[in-house]
Amino acid sequence: MIAYIKGKPVSKTENSVVIDVGGIGYQVNMPSGDIAQIGEQSVMVHTYLQIREDNPPELYGFLTTEQLSYFHK
């Protein structure tokens, strides 16, 4: 499990952010409100990795552990 990612955001879309962590870019699906709060400095994102048989793995991220807990419910 990937508990969190900490690194520099390199690109954003409406629904995701690519975060560079040690030269590897992780695409993290996030709520648009969280994406709007991310600047150019290093960011820490609490994550949930979803793996299903019928879809490729998806990484979801949130700026707070409270949001992550709500997502689990």
CSV table of N, CA, C and O in Angstrom, one decimal:
chain,number,residue,atom,x,y,z
A,1,MET,N,0.8,-1.2,0.0
A,1,MET,CA,0.0,0.0,0.0
A,1,MET,C,0.9,1.2,0.0
A,1,MET,O,1.9,1.3,0.6
A,2,ILE,N,0.5,2.3,-0.7
A,2,ILE,CA,1.1,3.5,-0.7
A,2,ILE,C,0.4,4.5,0.2
A,2,ILE,O,-0.8,4.9,-0.1
A,3,ALA,N,0.9,4.8,1.4
A,3,ALA,CA,0.2,5.6,2.4
A,3,ALA,C,0.2,7.1,2.0
A,3,ALA,O,-0.8,7.7,2.3
A,4,TYR,N,1.3,7.6,1.5
A,4,TYR,CA,1.3,9.0,1.1
A,4,TYR,C,2.4,9.1,0.0
A,4,TYR,O,3.3,8.3,-0.1
A,5,ILE,N,2.3,10.3,-0.7
A,5,ILE,CA,3.3,10.7,-1.7
A,5,ILE,C,3.7,12.1,-1.3
A,5,ILE,O,2.9,12.9,-1.0
A,6,LYS,N,5.0,12.3,-1.3
A,6,LYS,CA,5.5,13.7,-1.1
A,6,LYS,C,6.5,14.0,-2.2
A,6,LYS,O,7.5,13.3,-2.4
A,7,GLY,N,6.2,15.1,-2.8
A,7,GLY,CA,7.1,15.5,-3.9
A,7,GLY,C,6.6,16.8,-4.6
A,7,GLY,O,5.7,17.5,-4.1
A,8,LYS,N,7.2,17.1,-5.7
A,8,LYS,CA,6.9,18.4,-6.4
A,8,LYS,C,5.8,18.1,-7.5
A,8,LYS,O,6.0,17.2,-8.4
A,9,PRO,N,4.7,18.9,-7.5
A,9,PRO,CA,3.8,18.8,-8.6
A,9,PRO,C,4.3,19.3,-9.9
A,9,PRO,O,5.0,20.3,-9.9
A,10,VAL,N,4.2,18.5,-11.0
A,10,VAL,CA,4.7,18.9,-12.3
A,10,VAL,C,3.6,19.2,-13.3
A,10,VAL,O,3.9,19.9,-14.2
A,11,SER,N,2.4,18.7,-13.1
A,11,SER,CA,1.3,19.0,-14.0
A,11,SER,C,0.0,18.7,-13.3
A,11,SER,O,-0.1,17.9,-12.4
A,12,LYS,N,-1.0,19.5,-13.7
A,12,LYS,CA,-2.4,19.3,-13.2
A,12,LYS,C,-3.4,19.2,-14.3
A,12,LYS,O,-3.2,19.9,-15.3
A,13,THR,N,-4.4,18.5,-14.0
A,13,THR,CA,-5.6,18.5,-14.9
A,13,THR,C,-6.8,18.8,-14.0
A,13,THR,O,-6.6,19.0,-12.8
A,14,GLU,N,-8.0,18.7,-14.5
A,14,GLU,CA,-9.2,19.0,-13.7
A,14,GLU,C,-9.3,17.9,-12.6
A,14,GLU,O,-9.8,18.2,-11.5
A,15,ASN,N,-8.9,16.7,-12.8
A,15,ASN,CA,-9.1,15.6,-11.9
A,15,ASN,C,-7.9,14.9,-11.3
A,15,ASN,O,-8.0,14.0,-10.5
A,16,SER,N,-6.7,15.4,-11.8
A,16,SER,CA,-5.5,14.7,-11.3
A,16,SER,C,-4.3,15.6,-11.3
A,16,SER,O,-4.3,16.7,-11.9
A,17,VAL,N,-3.3,15.1,-10.5
A,17,VAL,CA,-2.0,15.8,-10.4
A,17,VAL,C,-0.9,14.8,-10.6
A,17,VAL,O,-1.0,13.7,-10.2
A,18,VAL,N,0.1,15.2,-11.4
A,18,VAL,CA,1.3,14.3,-11.5
A,18,VAL,C,2.4,14.9,-10.5
A,18,VAL,O,2.7,16.1,-10.6
A,19,ILE,N,2.8,14.0,-9.6
A,19,ILE,CA,3.8,14.4,-8.6
A,19,ILE,C,5.1,13.7,-8.8
A,19,ILE,O,5.1,12.5,-8.9
A,20,ASP,N,6.2,14.5,-8.9
A,20,ASP,CA,7.5,13.9,-9.1
A,20,ASP,C,8.1,13.5,-7.8
A,20,ASP,O,8.3,14.3,-6.9
A,21,VAL,N,8.3,12.2,-7.6
A,21,VAL,CA,8.9,11.7,-6.4
A,21,VAL,C,10.2,11.0,-6.8
A,21,VAL,O,10.2,9.9,-7.3
A,22,GLY,N,11.4,11.6,-6.5
A,22,GLY,CA,12.6,11.0,-6.9
A,22,GLY,C,12.8,10.6,-8.3
A,22,GLY,O,13.3,9.5,-8.6
A,23,GLY,N,12.2,11.4,-9.2
A,23,GLY,CA,12.4,11.1,-10.6
A,23,GLY,C,11.3,10.2,-11.2
A,23,GLY,O,11.3,9.9,-12.4
A,24,ILE,N,10.3,9.8,-10.4
A,24,ILE,CA,9.2,9.0,-10.9
A,24,ILE,C,7.9,9.9,-10.8
A,24,ILE,O,7.6,10.4,-9.7
A,25,GLY,N,7.1,10.0,-11.8
A,25,GLY,CA,5.9,10.8,-11.8
A,25,GLY,C,4.7,9.9,-11.5
A,25,GLY,O,4.4,9.0,-12.2
A,26,TYR,N,4.1,10.2,-10.4
A,26,TYR,CA,2.8,9.5,-10.0
A,26,TYR,C,1.6,10.3,-10.3
A,26,TYR,O,1.5,11.5,-9.9
A,27,GLN,N,0.7,9.7,-11.1
A,27,GLN,CA,-0.5,10.4,-11.4
A,27,GLN,C,-1.5,10.1,-10.3
A,27,GLN,O,-1.8,8.9,-10.0
A,28,VAL,N,-2.0,11.1,-9.6
A,28,VAL,CA,-2.9,11.0,-8.4
A,28,VAL,C,-4.2,11.6,-8.7
A,28,VAL,O,-4.3,12.8,-9.0
A,29,ASN,N,-5.3,10.9,-8.7
A,29,ASN,CA,-6.6,11.4,-8.9
A,29,ASN,C,-7.0,12.1,-7.6
A,29,ASN,O,-6.9,11.5,-6.5
A,30,MET,N,-7.5,13.3,-7.7
A,30,MET,CA,-7.8,14.1,-6.5
A,30,MET,C,-9.1,15.0,-6.7
A,30,MET,O,-9.4,15.3,-7.9
A,31,PRO,N,-9.7,15.4,-5.6
A,31,PRO,CA,-10.9,16.3,-5.8
A,31,PRO,C,-10.4,17.6,-6.3
A,31,PRO,O,-9.3,18.1,-6.0
A,32,SER,N,-11.2,18.3,-7.1
A,32,SER,CA,-10.8,19.6,-7.7
A,32,SER,C,-10.4,20.6,-6.7
A,32,SER,O,-9.6,21.5,-6.9
A,33,GLY,N,-11.1,20.6,-5.5
A,33,GLY,CA,-10.8,21.6,-4.5
A,33,GLY,C,-9.4,21.4,-3.9
A,33,GLY,O,-8.7,22.4,-3.6
A,34,ASP,N,-9.0,20.2,-3.8
A,34,ASP,CA,-7.6,19.9,-3.4
A,34,ASP,C,-6.6,20.3,-4.4
A,34,ASP,O,-5.5,20.9,-4.1
A,35,ILE,N,-6.9,20.0,-5.7
A,35,ILE,CA,-6.0,20.4,-6.8
A,35,ILE,C,-5.8,21.9,-6.8
A,35,ILE,O,-4.7,22.4,-7.0
A,36,ALA,N,-6.8,22.7,-6.6
A,36,ALA,CA,-6.7,24.1,-6.6
A,36,ALA,C,-5.8,24.6,-5.5
A,36,ALA,O,-5.2,25.7,-5.6
A,37,GLN,N,-5.7,23.9,-4.4
A,37,GLN,CA,-4.9,24.4,-3.3
A,37,GLN,C,-3.4,24.0,-3.5
A,37,GLN,O,-2.5,24.5,-2.7
A,38,ILE,N,-3.1,23.2,-4.4
A,38,ILE,CA,-1.7,22.8,-4.6
A,38,ILE,C,-0.9,23.8,-5.5
A,38,ILE,O,-1.4,24.2,-6.6
A,39,GLY,N,0.2,24.3,-5.0
A,39,GLY,CA,1.0,25.3,-5.7
A,39,GLY,C,2.2,24.6,-6.4
A,39,GLY,O,2.1,23.4,-6.8
A,40,GLU,N,3.3,25.3,-6.4
A,40,GLU,CA,4.5,24.7,-7.1
A,40,GLU,C,5.4,24.1,-6.1
A,40,GLU,O,6.4,23.4,-6.6
A,41,GLN,N,5.3,24.3,-4.8
A,41,GLN,CA,6.1,23.8,-3.8
A,41,GLN,C,5.8,22.3,-3.6
A,41,GLN,O,4.8,21.8,-4.0
A,42,SER,N,6.7,21.6,-2.9
A,42,SER,CA,6.5,20.2,-2.5
A,42,SER,C,5.2,20.1,-1.8
A,42,SER,O,4.8,20.9,-1.0
A,43,VAL,N,4.5,19.0,-2.0
A,43,VAL,CA,3.2,18.7,-1.4
A,43,VAL,C,3.2,17.2,-0.9
A,43,VAL,O,3.9,16.4,-1.4
A,44,MET,N,2.5,17.0,0.2
A,44,MET,CA,2.3,15.7,0.7
A,44,MET,C,0.8,15.3,0.5
A,44,MET,O,-0.1,16.0,0.9
A,45,VAL,N,0.6,14.2,-0.1
A,45,VAL,CA,-0.8,13.7,-0.4
A,45,VAL,C,-1.0,12.4,0.2
A,45,VAL,O,-0.2,11.4,-0.1
A,46,HIS,N,-2.1,12.2,1.0
A,46,HIS,CA,-2.4,10.9,1.6
A,46,HIS,C,-3.2,10.1,0.5
A,46,HIS,O,-4.1,10.7,-0.2
A,47,THR,N,-2.8,8.9,0.3
A,47,THR,CA,-3.2,8.1,-0.9
A,47,THR,C,-4.0,6.8,-0.6
A,47,THR,O,-3.8,6.3,0.5
A,48,TYR,N,-4.7,6.4,-1.6
A,48,TYR,CA,-5.4,5.1,-1.6
A,48,TYR,C,-5.2,4.5,-2.9
A,48,TYR,O,-5.5,5.1,-3.9
A,49,LEU,N,-4.6,3.3,-3.0
A,49,LEU,CA,-4.4,2.6,-4.3
A,49,LEU,C,-5.6,1.6,-4.5
A,49,LEU,O,-5.8,0.7,-3.7
A,50,GLN,N,-6.3,1.8,-5.6
A,50,GLN,CA,-7.4,1.0,-5.9
A,50,GLN,C,-7.1,0.0,-7.0
A,50,GLN,O,-6.7,0.5,-8.1
A,51,ILE,N,-7.2,-1.3,-6.8
A,51,ILE,CA,-6.9,-2.3,-7.8
A,51,ILE,C,-8.1,-3.1,-8.0
A,51,ILE,O,-8.7,-3.7,-7.1
A,52,ARG,N,-8.5,-3.2,-9.3
A,52,ARG,CA,-9.7,-4.0,-9.6
A,52,ARG,C,-9.4,-4.8,-10.9
A,52,ARG,O,-8.5,-4.5,-11.6
A,53,GLU,N,-10.1,-5.9,-11.0
A,53,GLU,CA,-9.8,-6.8,-12.2
A,53,GLU,C,-10.1,-6.1,-13.5
A,53,GLU,O,-9.5,-6.3,-14.5
A,54,ASP,N,-11.2,-5.3,-13.5
A,54,ASP,CA,-11.7,-4.8,-14.8
A,54,ASP,C,-11.1,-3.4,-15.2
A,54,ASP,O,-11.5,-2.9,-16.2
A,55,ASN,N,-10.3,-2.8,-14.3
A,55,ASN,CA,-9.7,-1.5,-14.6
A,55,ASN,C,-8.2,-1.5,-14.2
A,55,ASN,O,-7.8,-2.3,-13.4
A,56,PRO,N,-7.4,-0.6,-14.8
A,56,PRO,CA,-6.0,-0.5,-14.4
A,56,PRO,C,-6.0,0.1,-13.0
A,56,PRO,O,-7.0,0.7,-12.5
A,57,PRO,N,-4.9,-0.1,-12.2
A,57,PRO,CA,-4.8,0.5,-10.9
A,57,PRO,C,-5.0,2.0,-10.9
A,57,PRO,O,-4.5,2.6,-11.8
A,58,GLU,N,-5.6,2.5,-9.9
A,58,GLU,CA,-5.8,4.0,-9.8
A,58,GLU,C,-5.4,4.4,-8.4
A,58,GLU,O,-5.6,3.8,-7.4
A,59,LEU,N,-4.7,5.6,-8.4
A,59,LEU,CA,-4.2,6.1,-7.1
A,59,LEU,C,-5.0,7.4,-6.8
A,59,LEU,O,-5.1,8.3,-7.7
A,60,TYR,N,-5.6,7.4,-5.7
A,60,TYR,CA,-6.4,8.5,-5.2
A,60,TYR,C,-5.7,9.3,-4.1
A,60,TYR,O,-5.1,8.6,-3.3
A,61,GLY,N,-5.8,10.6,-4.1
A,61,GLY,CA,-5.1,11.4,-3.1
A,61,GLY,C,-5.9,12.5,-2.5
A,61,GLY,O,-6.8,13.0,-3.1
A,62,PHE,N,-5.5,12.8,-1.3
A,62,PHE,CA,-6.3,13.8,-0.5
A,62,PHE,C,-5.2,14.6,0.4
A,62,PHE,O,-4.2,14.0,0.8
A,63,LEU,N,-5.5,15.8,0.6
A,63,LEU,CA,-4.6,16.7,1.4
A,63,LEU,C,-4.7,16.4,2.9
A,63,LEU,O,-3.8,16.7,3.6
A,64,THR,N,-5.8,15.8,3.4
A,64,THR,CA,-5.9,15.5,4.8
A,64,THR,C,-6.3,14.1,5.0
A,64,THR,O,-6.9,13.4,4.1
A,65,THR,N,-6.0,13.6,6.2
A,65,THR,CA,-6.4,12.2,6.5
A,65,THR,C,-7.9,12.1,6.7
A,65,THR,O,-8.4,11.0,6.5
A,66,GLU,N,-8.5,13.2,7.1
A,66,GLU,CA,-10.0,13.1,7.3
A,66,GLU,C,-10.7,12.9,6.0
A,66,GLU,O,-11.6,12.1,5.9
A,67,GLN,N,-10.2,13.5,4.9
A,67,GLN,CA,-10.8,13.3,3.6
A,67,GLN,C,-10.5,11.9,3.2
A,67,GLN,O,-11.4,11.3,2.6
A,68,LEU,N,-9.4,11.3,3.4
A,68,LEU,CA,-9.1,9.9,3.1
A,68,LEU,C,-10.0,9.0,3.8
A,68,LEU,O,-10.5,8.1,3.2
A,69,SER,N,-10.2,9.2,5.1
A,69,SER,CA,-11.1,8.4,5.9
A,69,SER,C,-12.5,8.4,5.3
A,69,SER,O,-13.2,7.4,5.2
A,70,TYR,N,-13.0,9.6,5.0
A,70,TYR,CA,-14.3,9.8,4.4
A,70,TYR,C,-14.4,9.0,3.1
A,70,TYR,O,-15.4,8.4,2.8
A,71,PHE,N,-13.4,9.0,2.3
A,71,PHE,CA,-13.3,8.3,1.0
A,71,PHE,C,-13.5,6.8,1.2
A,71,PHE,O,-14.1,6.1,0.5
A,72,HIS,N,-12.8,6.3,2.3
A,72,HIS,CA,-12.9,4.9,2.6
A,72,HIS,C,-14.3,4.4,2.9
A,72,HIS,O,-14.7,3.3,2.6
A,73,LYS,N,-15.1,5.3,3.5
A,73,LYS,CA,-16.5,5.0,3.8
A,73,LYS,C,-17.4,5.0,2.6
A,73,LYS,O,-18.2,4.4,2.4
